[in-house]
XYZ file of C-alpha atoms in Angstrom:
676
model
C -71.169 64.740 -101.456
C -67.766 65.451 -99.659
C -64.447 65.377 -101.647
C -62.485 62.309 -99.888
C -59.082 65.009 -100.137
C -60.399 67.072 -97.424
C -60.083 64.214 -95.058
C -55.999 63.998 -95.872
C -55.250 67.926 -96.170
C -53.732 68.054 -93.170
C -52.332 65.425 -90.652
C -52.156 61.757 -91.707
C -55.631 59.396 -93.279
C -56.509 56.403 -95.026
C -59.019 56.931 -97.867
C -60.946 53.975 -99.374
C -61.478 54.241 -103.617
C -61.300 52.067 -106.458
C -58.468 51.733 -109.101
C -59.924 52.117 -112.813
C -57.165 51.338 -115.038
C -57.404 49.820 -117.922
C -57.381 46.317 -116.014
C -59.717 43.742 -115.876
C -59.352 43.464 -111.885
C -60.581 47.042 -110.574
C -59.138 46.767 -106.736
C -60.498 47.812 -104.166
C -57.604 51.201 -103.665
C -56.902 52.167 -99.169
C -54.685 55.252 -99.996
C -52.362 57.038 -97.721
C -52.186 60.572 -97.583
C -50.439 62.944 -95.409
C -50.749 66.466 -95.223
C -52.329 66.678 -98.459
C -50.138 64.455 -100.376
C -50.483 60.315 -101.392
C -47.411 59.011 -99.433
C -48.665 54.952 -100.253
C -51.238 52.643 -102.354
C -52.161 49.490 -101.125
C -55.689 46.990 -101.159
C -58.753 47.296 -99.923
C -61.304 44.613 -98.979
C -64.278 45.506 -100.938
C -63.287 43.406 -104.343
C -63.050 40.293 -102.900
C -61.589 39.265 -105.817
C -58.378 40.796 -105.693
C -57.555 40.033 -102.437
C -55.976 43.093 -100.267
C -53.119 43.053 -103.069
C -52.222 45.193 -105.658
C -50.141 45.727 -108.381
C -46.468 47.190 -109.173
C -47.902 49.846 -111.242
C -50.759 50.997 -109.110
C -47.519 50.736 -106.063
C -45.751 53.169 -108.057
C -48.308 54.977 -109.578
C -47.436 58.143 -106.992
C -44.083 58.768 -109.749
C -47.036 59.681 -112.231
C -48.622 62.230 -109.823
C -45.588 63.648 -108.868
C -42.996 63.047 -111.491
C -40.936 65.286 -113.513
C -43.039 64.486 -116.859
C -46.636 65.825 -114.647
C -48.515 68.426 -117.063
C -49.628 71.392 -114.311
C -50.828 74.303 -116.071
C -51.910 74.849 -119.365
C -49.067 75.835 -122.329
C -49.225 77.082 -125.929
C -46.406 75.775 -128.596
C -43.613 78.271 -129.065
C -41.617 77.843 -132.138
C -41.427 74.629 -134.800
C -43.729 71.677 -133.573
C -42.134 69.085 -132.318
C -39.349 71.052 -130.286
C -40.866 70.503 -126.997
C -41.284 74.237 -125.812
C -44.309 75.736 -125.086
C -45.408 78.576 -122.667
C -47.829 78.345 -119.627
C -51.241 80.324 -119.830
C -54.428 80.663 -118.341
C -57.241 78.055 -118.353
C -59.291 80.981 -119.483
C -56.535 81.904 -122.291
C -55.968 78.161 -123.756
C -60.206 77.322 -123.878
C -60.667 80.445 -125.423
C -57.745 79.460 -127.819
C -59.464 76.551 -128.387
C -63.314 77.502 -128.742
C -61.835 80.352 -131.226
C -60.334 77.571 -133.504
C -63.505 75.055 -133.750
C -65.192 78.058 -134.472
C -62.917 79.128 -137.283
C -62.611 75.420 -139.025
C -66.630 74.684 -138.051
C -67.023 77.421 -140.143
C -64.209 77.275 -142.850
C -64.389 73.063 -143.302
C -67.474 71.639 -141.280
C -67.455 69.888 -138.006
C -65.767 67.334 -139.383
C -62.931 68.231 -140.121
C -62.485 68.261 -136.356
C -61.374 65.063 -134.708
C -61.641 64.006 -131.130
C -59.985 60.892 -130.414
C -59.653 58.921 -127.395
C -59.810 55.488 -125.954
C -61.584 54.461 -123.054
C -59.331 51.654 -121.059
C -58.525 53.706 -117.756
C -61.719 55.460 -117.763
C -64.743 54.720 -115.559
C -68.036 55.643 -116.249
C -67.403 59.835 -115.540
C -64.357 60.662 -117.189
C -65.207 59.166 -120.675
C -68.596 59.338 -123.028
C -70.269 62.411 -120.395
C -69.425 65.634 -121.352
C -66.721 64.992 -123.554
C -69.364 62.807 -125.961
C -71.961 65.793 -125.681
C -69.624 68.584 -126.921
C -68.779 66.500 -129.466
C -71.899 65.314 -130.943
C -73.925 68.706 -130.396
C -70.756 69.954 -132.386
C -71.726 67.291 -135.115
C -67.928 66.520 -135.589
C -66.058 63.281 -137.142
C -66.626 60.064 -134.930
C -64.147 57.534 -133.565
C -64.174 54.326 -134.219
C -61.828 53.066 -131.098
C -60.823 50.105 -132.123
C -57.293 49.801 -130.870
C -57.931 47.114 -128.463
C -60.625 44.334 -127.676
C -63.020 45.119 -131.011
C -62.303 41.773 -131.989
C -63.343 39.597 -129.297
C -66.160 42.092 -128.159
C -67.915 41.472 -131.510
C -66.747 37.901 -131.638
C -68.277 38.078 -127.903
C -71.735 39.365 -128.468
C -72.801 37.447 -132.438
C -72.298 34.333 -129.985
C -73.413 35.014 -126.648
C -74.539 38.846 -126.186
C -71.233 39.113 -123.846
C -73.894 36.852 -121.692
C -71.280 37.148 -118.394
C -68.291 34.829 -117.753
C -66.646 32.425 -115.128
C -65.788 34.635 -112.385
C -62.112 34.810 -110.459
C -63.883 33.121 -108.114
C -65.123 29.940 -109.278
C -61.850 29.023 -110.895
C -60.533 26.755 -108.177
C -63.539 24.482 -108.866
C -62.274 24.009 -112.892
C -60.300 20.968 -113.705
C -58.536 22.615 -116.444
C -58.348 25.864 -117.143
C -57.492 26.495 -120.805
C -55.654 30.504 -120.739
C -55.273 31.133 -124.321
C -53.400 34.863 -125.475
C -53.854 35.794 -122.041
C -50.862 36.349 -118.875
C -52.062 37.257 -116.399
C -48.757 37.769 -114.503
C -48.180 41.180 -115.949
C -51.924 42.490 -116.679
C -54.749 41.044 -114.517
C -52.667 39.645 -111.479
C -55.605 38.488 -109.374
C -56.513 35.937 -111.315
C -53.044 33.910 -111.286
C -53.978 32.822 -107.000
C -56.802 31.691 -108.333
C -55.394 29.241 -110.926
C -52.705 28.387 -108.313
C -55.787 27.611 -106.043
C -56.810 25.273 -108.762
C -53.710 23.500 -109.701
C -53.694 22.851 -105.909
C -57.082 21.238 -106.203
C -55.585 19.216 -108.817
C -56.718 21.310 -112.008
C -54.750 20.682 -115.715
C -53.534 24.031 -116.995
C -52.842 24.626 -120.174
C -51.558 27.773 -122.051
C -51.562 29.064 -125.255
C -49.051 31.831 -126.075
C -45.747 32.278 -127.788
C -43.707 32.463 -124.670
C -43.354 30.348 -121.781
C -44.548 33.380 -119.372
C -44.572 32.291 -115.732
C -48.049 30.070 -115.524
C -46.383 28.455 -119.089
C -43.412 27.644 -117.220
C -46.189 25.821 -114.742
C -48.264 23.882 -117.169
C -49.406 20.527 -118.121
C -49.720 21.650 -121.673
C -47.854 24.724 -122.630
C -48.499 25.391 -126.643
C -46.293 28.325 -128.334
C -48.173 29.100 -132.157
C -46.975 31.291 -134.305
C -48.483 34.783 -134.120
C -51.500 34.690 -135.991
C -52.428 30.876 -136.123
C -54.844 30.581 -133.081
C -57.515 30.180 -135.614
C -56.383 27.033 -137.088
C -55.580 25.571 -133.621
C -58.944 26.196 -132.116
C -60.886 24.616 -135.776
C -58.594 21.498 -135.126
C -59.819 21.169 -131.466
C -63.767 21.345 -133.042
C -62.815 18.876 -135.304
C -61.414 16.468 -132.575
C -65.161 17.047 -130.834
C -67.199 16.671 -133.800
C -65.805 13.458 -135.215
C -64.709 11.891 -132.354
C -68.468 11.652 -130.741
C -66.889 14.536 -127.452
C -69.572 17.071 -129.450
C -72.537 17.493 -126.914
C -75.177 17.576 -129.829
C -78.187 17.798 -127.351
C -76.617 20.945 -126.326
C -76.193 22.056 -129.628
C -79.487 21.166 -130.847
C -81.050 23.371 -127.693
C -78.951 25.707 -127.005
C -77.915 26.669 -130.288
C -77.577 27.776 -134.062
C -74.746 27.182 -136.754
C -73.054 24.113 -135.403
C -73.839 22.653 -138.957
C -71.577 26.003 -140.289
C -68.649 25.774 -137.992
C -68.428 21.857 -138.072
C -68.156 22.153 -142.289
C -64.935 24.542 -141.288
C -63.836 22.764 -138.891
C -63.167 19.485 -141.583
C -60.617 21.809 -143.083
C -58.158 21.058 -139.956
C -56.932 17.814 -138.899
C -55.059 17.852 -135.906
C -52.082 17.223 -138.072
C -52.434 20.704 -140.569
C -53.204 22.597 -137.513
C -49.929 21.675 -136.082
C -47.902 22.426 -139.688
C -49.043 25.419 -139.948
C -49.327 26.656 -136.189
C -45.222 25.511 -135.639
C -46.678 23.298 -132.115
C -46.350 19.486 -131.419
C -49.196 17.303 -133.319
C -49.242 14.857 -130.227
C -49.556 17.654 -128.105
C -52.395 19.796 -130.139
C -54.391 16.033 -129.399
C -53.196 15.807 -126.423
C -55.097 18.790 -125.491
C -57.742 17.966 -127.257
C -58.230 14.368 -125.025
C -57.947 16.569 -122.382
C -60.448 19.227 -122.994
C -62.802 16.958 -124.168
C -62.641 14.623 -121.391
C -62.490 17.176 -118.060
C -65.056 18.881 -116.566
C -65.423 21.351 -115.058
C -63.591 22.716 -117.750
C -62.868 26.261 -118.768
C -61.308 28.583 -121.308
C -60.185 31.902 -120.707
C -59.590 34.224 -123.428
C -57.827 36.580 -123.619
C -56.552 39.867 -125.992
C -53.324 38.515 -127.868
C -54.789 36.225 -129.790
C -57.179 38.905 -131.945
C -54.366 41.260 -132.952
C -53.795 39.627 -136.176
C -55.532 39.610 -139.710
C -57.466 36.618 -138.162
C -58.227 37.491 -134.078
C -62.026 37.937 -134.717
C -62.644 34.727 -136.124
C -59.642 33.164 -133.402
C -62.055 34.930 -131.040
C -65.059 33.033 -131.714
C -63.500 30.038 -132.484
C -62.162 30.024 -129.180
C -65.164 31.077 -127.553
C -67.213 28.345 -129.427
C -65.282 25.305 -128.233
C -67.437 25.123 -124.619
C -70.799 25.140 -126.060
C -69.109 22.615 -128.997
C -68.214 20.662 -126.216
C -70.816 21.315 -123.439
C -68.584 22.553 -121.039
C -71.666 24.821 -119.297
C -74.328 24.424 -116.166
C -71.425 23.798 -113.917
C -69.966 26.371 -112.060
C -65.699 26.636 -112.956
C -66.881 25.511 -116.372
C -66.897 27.580 -119.635
C -65.768 30.651 -120.382
C -63.842 33.833 -118.844
C -63.246 36.855 -121.964
C -65.400 40.197 -120.189
C -67.284 40.683 -117.957
C -67.695 44.237 -119.050
C -71.656 43.916 -119.824
C -72.798 41.777 -116.468
C -74.320 44.455 -114.540
C -75.368 46.033 -118.277
C -74.802 49.222 -117.517
C -73.521 51.169 -121.025
C -69.978 54.024 -120.424
C -72.218 55.929 -123.164
C -74.269 58.869 -124.237
C -75.038 59.034 -120.243
C -75.583 63.250 -120.577
C -77.213 64.269 -123.781
C -79.857 62.045 -125.328
C -79.360 63.216 -128.572
C -79.393 60.312 -131.059
C -75.435 60.383 -132.215
C -75.192 62.576 -135.303
C -74.113 60.650 -138.294
C -71.319 62.433 -139.742
C -67.656 60.595 -140.449
C -66.528 57.638 -138.760
C -62.755 57.251 -138.363
C -61.176 53.943 -137.309
C -58.553 55.305 -134.780
C -56.100 52.349 -136.761
C -56.055 54.640 -139.449
C -54.980 58.249 -137.731
C -52.053 57.945 -139.811
C -54.158 57.920 -143.187
C -56.815 60.187 -141.298
C -53.953 62.959 -140.955
C -52.354 62.500 -144.483
C -54.860 61.873 -147.281
C -57.935 62.203 -145.748
C -60.705 65.022 -147.624
C -63.584 66.629 -147.871
C -63.118 67.760 -145.418
C -59.080 67.562 -144.452
C -58.884 66.915 -140.261
C -57.591 70.241 -139.164
C -58.288 69.908 -135.358
C -57.302 66.549 -133.669
C -58.431 66.772 -130.081
C -56.130 64.108 -127.522
C -57.483 62.915 -124.677
C -57.376 59.818 -122.571
C -54.770 58.641 -124.800
C -51.015 58.689 -126.448
C -51.543 57.483 -130.367
C -47.980 58.157 -130.861
C -47.008 55.020 -128.903
C -50.282 52.881 -129.470
C -51.554 53.011 -132.797
C -49.848 51.363 -135.662
C -48.100 52.618 -138.421
C -46.068 55.236 -136.335
C -43.736 57.012 -138.742
C -47.342 57.955 -140.705
C -49.070 59.061 -137.498
C -45.846 61.196 -136.657
C -45.773 62.597 -140.665
C -50.014 63.485 -139.954
C -48.588 65.342 -135.952
C -45.674 67.296 -137.963
C -48.193 69.164 -140.302
C -48.474 72.951 -140.053
C -52.089 73.668 -140.663
C -53.265 70.887 -137.933
C -54.420 72.338 -134.985
C -53.657 69.532 -132.004
C -55.199 69.813 -128.656
C -53.530 67.278 -125.844
C -55.455 67.224 -122.757
C -53.175 64.453 -120.200
C -51.347 64.141 -117.174
C -48.416 64.670 -118.334
C -46.656 65.705 -121.683
C -46.335 62.293 -123.291
C -45.174 61.393 -127.118
C -47.896 63.207 -128.532
C -48.183 65.957 -126.575
C -44.608 66.979 -128.024
C -46.516 67.760 -130.937
C -49.674 69.980 -129.998
C -50.784 73.000 -130.464
C -51.787 73.449 -126.640
C -51.537 71.388 -123.397
C -54.009 70.961 -121.014
C -53.400 68.871 -117.730
C -56.059 66.973 -116.514
C -56.488 65.406 -113.305
C -55.725 61.552 -112.692
C -58.496 58.629 -110.547
C -56.622 59.905 -107.361
C -57.787 63.808 -107.878
C -60.982 63.148 -109.274
C -64.782 61.203 -108.811
C -64.862 58.123 -111.102
C -66.680 55.000 -111.019
C -64.840 52.027 -112.015
C -66.657 48.931 -113.582
C -64.581 46.104 -113.466
C -64.383 43.525 -116.079
C -62.891 40.647 -114.875
C -64.237 40.041 -111.765
C -68.556 41.923 -111.957
C -67.753 45.095 -109.641
C -68.671 49.022 -109.598
C -67.116 50.950 -107.534
C -67.381 54.582 -106.589
C -63.951 56.020 -106.864
C -63.257 59.149 -105.016
C -60.559 61.590 -105.464
C -58.024 61.221 -102.132
C -56.185 64.247 -102.937
C -56.704 67.703 -103.587
C -55.796 68.269 -108.235
C -52.220 68.648 -108.769
C -50.967 71.845 -110.104
C -53.885 73.337 -112.148
C -54.726 70.014 -113.353
C -58.722 69.882 -114.093
C -61.299 66.599 -114.340
C -62.231 65.985 -117.712
C -65.821 66.095 -116.817
C -65.749 69.971 -115.902
C -63.411 71.035 -118.811
C -65.662 69.605 -121.554
C -68.498 71.375 -119.643
C -66.472 74.135 -119.758
C -65.662 73.647 -123.296
C -69.345 73.227 -124.289
C -70.636 76.356 -122.341
C -68.043 78.598 -124.351
C -69.575 77.062 -127.609
C -73.090 77.415 -127.222
C -73.627 73.773 -126.685
C -74.946 73.724 -122.875
C -74.169 74.938 -119.113
C -71.015 74.331 -117.516
C -70.973 72.619 -114.630
C -69.165 70.900 -111.643
C -67.437 67.238 -111.347
C -69.877 66.536 -108.922
C -72.579 67.856 -110.800
C -71.958 65.138 -113.756
C -70.889 62.579 -111.213
C -74.420 62.607 -109.704
C -76.711 63.118 -113.642
C -74.798 59.836 -114.218
C -76.091 57.730 -110.637
C -79.229 58.942 -111.704
C -79.338 56.912 -114.461
C -77.914 53.932 -112.984
C -80.888 51.580 -111.345
C -82.126 53.028 -108.724
C -81.002 50.641 -106.141
C -77.259 50.579 -107.635
C -76.946 53.958 -107.503
C -77.786 54.279 -103.893
C -75.705 51.407 -102.745
C -73.202 52.735 -104.775
C -72.938 56.594 -103.164
C -73.722 55.032 -99.684
C -71.034 52.647 -99.433
C -68.249 52.857 -102.123
C -69.756 49.897 -104.225
C -72.443 48.138 -105.528
C -73.190 44.176 -104.587
C -72.920 42.358 -108.272
C -75.410 39.972 -109.026
C -75.108 36.222 -108.007
C -72.758 36.933 -105.606
C -70.107 37.503 -108.176
C -70.311 34.319 -109.834
C -72.938 33.266 -112.253
C -72.480 30.146 -113.366
C -73.141 30.006 -117.273
C -76.999 28.655 -118.748
C -77.341 28.393 -115.046
C -78.261 31.781 -113.791
C -77.505 33.366 -117.304
C -77.909 32.827 -120.464
C -76.504 33.924 -123.740
C -77.899 37.445 -124.197
C -79.116 37.174 -128.146
C -82.052 37.912 -129.728
C -83.735 34.225 -129.443
C -81.903 33.717 -126.340
C -79.301 30.910 -128.129
C -75.729 30.738 -129.247
C -75.056 31.362 -132.748
C -71.881 29.592 -133.605
C -71.463 30.887 -137.709
C -72.941 34.330 -136.262
C -73.974 36.131 -139.789
C -73.057 40.030 -139.084
C -69.260 38.480 -138.662
C -69.512 35.549 -141.558
C -70.358 38.958 -144.039
C -67.203 40.919 -142.765
C -64.582 38.534 -142.645
C -62.618 39.048 -146.266
C -62.951 34.572 -146.307
C -66.200 34.344 -143.974
C -65.634 33.863 -140.719
C -63.593 31.035 -139.539
C -61.416 31.505 -142.848
C -58.238 31.661 -142.087
C -55.150 34.507 -144.166
C -51.988 32.716 -144.217
C -49.711 34.161 -142.267
C -48.282 37.520 -144.219
C -44.339 36.841 -143.912
C -41.676 37.098 -146.706
C -38.066 35.702 -147.439
C -37.376 38.727 -146.575
C -38.697 39.587 -143.027
C -39.128 36.280 -141.805
C -39.592 37.274 -138.407
C -42.869 37.933 -136.807
C -43.352 40.641 -134.502
C -45.035 41.049 -131.017
C -45.895 43.466 -128.494
C -47.516 41.840 -125.240
C -48.157 43.569 -122.189
C -46.022 44.120 -119.738
C -45.655 44.594 -116.043
C -44.117 47.714 -116.956
C -46.700 49.459 -117.716
C -50.421 49.761 -118.608
C -50.944 50.251 -122.418
C -48.472 53.491 -122.342
C -49.538 54.441 -119.656
C -46.211 55.302 -116.826
C -43.867 54.510 -119.829
C -42.562 58.171 -118.860
C -41.213 56.167 -115.724
C -39.025 53.412 -118.037
C -34.979 54.368 -117.401
C -33.297 52.375 -119.228
C -33.586 51.204 -123.371
C -36.389 48.055 -123.853
C -35.051 45.143 -125.627
C -35.842 42.906 -128.633
C -36.639 39.535 -127.110
C -35.052 36.797 -129.470
C -34.811 33.218 -129.411
C -30.662 32.248 -129.046
C -31.050 30.018 -132.633
C -32.522 33.229 -134.306
C -30.039 35.694 -132.940
C -26.625 33.159 -133.504
C -27.889 32.706 -137.421
C -27.995 36.139 -137.254
C -24.525 36.415 -135.375
C -26.049 38.375 -132.568
C -24.811 38.539 -129.361
C -26.234 39.038 -125.547
C -26.816 43.026 -125.075
C -25.749 43.585 -128.800
C -27.142 47.105 -130.353
C -29.714 45.618 -133.044
C -31.714 47.373 -136.060
C -35.366 45.870 -136.345
C -37.245 47.137 -139.627
C -39.152 46.152 -142.598
C -40.773 49.078 -145.150
C -42.372 50.464 -142.745
C -39.883 51.756 -140.519
C -36.390 50.550 -138.099
C -36.063 49.982 -134.186
C -33.365 50.673 -132.902
C -32.701 48.632 -129.495
C -30.389 46.281 -127.592
C -30.677 42.415 -128.157
C -31.626 40.076 -125.010
C -31.585 36.046 -125.769
C -34.169 34.794 -123.789
C -35.159 30.803 -124.799
C -39.005 31.512 -123.187
C -39.783 32.779 -126.643
C -40.420 30.332 -129.728
C -38.096 30.578 -132.206
C -39.399 33.562 -135.209
C -40.658 35.564 -133.044
C -39.113 38.067 -131.590
C -40.937 41.014 -128.778
C -40.913 44.269 -127.585
C -43.463 45.707 -124.876
C -46.700 47.261 -126.005
C -46.885 50.912 -124.931
C -43.039 51.748 -125.079
C -42.243 55.261 -124.906
C -40.276 56.715 -128.590
C -37.883 57.299 -125.275
C -37.454 53.632 -124.592
C -35.037 52.558 -127.795
C -32.153 54.206 -129.495
C -33.704 55.974 -132.594
C -37.011 57.053 -130.966
C -39.173 54.436 -132.405
C -40.802 51.978 -131.056
C -42.366 48.557 -131.997
C -45.304 50.373 -133.735
C -43.613 52.126 -136.296
C -42.827 48.050 -137.613
C -46.479 47.162 -137.715
C -49.297 47.328 -140.697
C -52.264 49.797 -140.061
C -54.361 46.925 -141.846
C -57.272 45.667 -139.757
C -58.642 42.233 -138.702
C -61.161 40.143 -140.211
C -64.225 41.469 -138.519
C -64.741 45.039 -136.133
C -61.444 46.996 -137.725
C -58.999 46.234 -135.223
C -55.223 46.869 -135.520
C -52.773 43.691 -135.896
C -50.095 44.584 -133.918
C -49.049 41.011 -133.932
C -49.050 40.782 -137.878
C -45.608 42.939 -137.683
C -43.054 40.992 -140.103
C -38.944 42.218 -139.879
C -35.808 41.295 -140.168
C -33.001 41.883 -137.464
C -29.654 42.814 -137.598
C -26.526 44.306 -135.971
C -27.530 47.891 -136.013
C -24.583 49.183 -138.621
C -24.780 45.992 -140.699
C -27.340 45.838 -143.668
């Protein structure tokens, strides 16, 4: 297969590819290349849900490709750890140094002293869980529980429905009620917005549940702004309303579900008035929402990821996704729920390259990285291999992670596209290609899609694709043969269903089943063992500290009364492109909270708790609920006055199920900088 980059090496051409970044939409892209350099990125028409336009993040991706922070060659640390001084070396020198250290650590402490650290949100089927997985399985290193995002919602979706495909963007205009719960598509997943607007123009009602008055919330019929961590009581109050008013679909429950009685018993604890009081929403509005949901069809709940980022996250997600089953909202186009469609094609992004079973070695929850680096023994972590991730910017308990990275006896490798916050503390840095310089297979998890990602330019500098680097490391360690990226791609394609593989490789995209718009309980059904919806799955019940649907109270104290949230922004994809932010990020705060603390617009403030302190300017924002403050997700340390971000204030406690991160359980106080 010829590299697409060859087409635009000289002259000007437009190359078709796809976006694999961590966004549900997975846009088709038309990239204009002139004399081997990307000059324009725009939307293509292969994916009908993305409608030929793209987000501003990807439109400015050239700033990352050619920016001053781009890693252009391998380098090794010189001088003190964290000083950011590195010396250029060859790939051969860098890889041999890594291989030698792997052997040394394995022989002295055992391979579990090596911790691979990655997260796959912005990677397709080629750039993660291929040659990298084969390498680390072959070494029998510690394993990583990649739970920083989507673990509680994913566990709930799997346990209740077996990850049954959800309502497609294309079918939103058929809905007469749309509920956007814990999701802000205006910042992440922008292609959903016009479908919601189209539905509204056709008469659909819109309900938004978010602590902030987002763009869509300001155009909603009902906006509920709950205190962070209280989505569970709201969802259970809706269930109680459905059961006690006769709006529950008893026939559907009897035929297609299990566990309805146990769900109902939990919901009985939450009358609307109690749920409203605990969550801080208006009881009349909550009742109006319940009545609207009960009486409207087709009704659609879009369950987002914001609601999982707290101690009740798994139970909240399960209760929300259970609503259409209890209310009988399935079996009609535009009715049911949307969550993640990552499993819709039945293609798993894992263990493609090696059929060897995963070893039964130590599992490290990535949210406990700080603990692992500072406290784990038998063996201690002696090597950290970071790729597809920037943990110093994205993991909870940032200061503990930083102390771990500062250890003199820790050997850290960072394999990335740019010089990240984490790379500053590395011993060896390796330059990785971006998705415009390598092959990949992009699997959408909003619209159902599978597209071929083609390199449109040659690798910048000496950057190399993941598949080749891990393959070469494996060869140096006697664990496999080195192979080219294209060979790895072809081996992956050979493992796909034959018709899917042929179409993907021939035209760059596979045709999704049911035209990409299945109707739940008509075209697709639960993929659970018995084919039913499990409304009270025992595997979740045994994990939750108070049992499934058991509410854990707010962790706020008199000393730290404010809830700090860190929602996705329109500027970054998680922390990716955080290097491009030029000014300090501002703390969003309701004017009443600012007035109570004697704060004015743009005042420098300290946001603090027992874990740390963040120094930033304050912005007065009436769109955020009182008692809640906000800093953007994915900030780099340079985006605050003191080099700490919101994650310095986030505990490394875990969600009730699946071991997810509790970013929105940070409770803080805010004061004028210099005032204590």
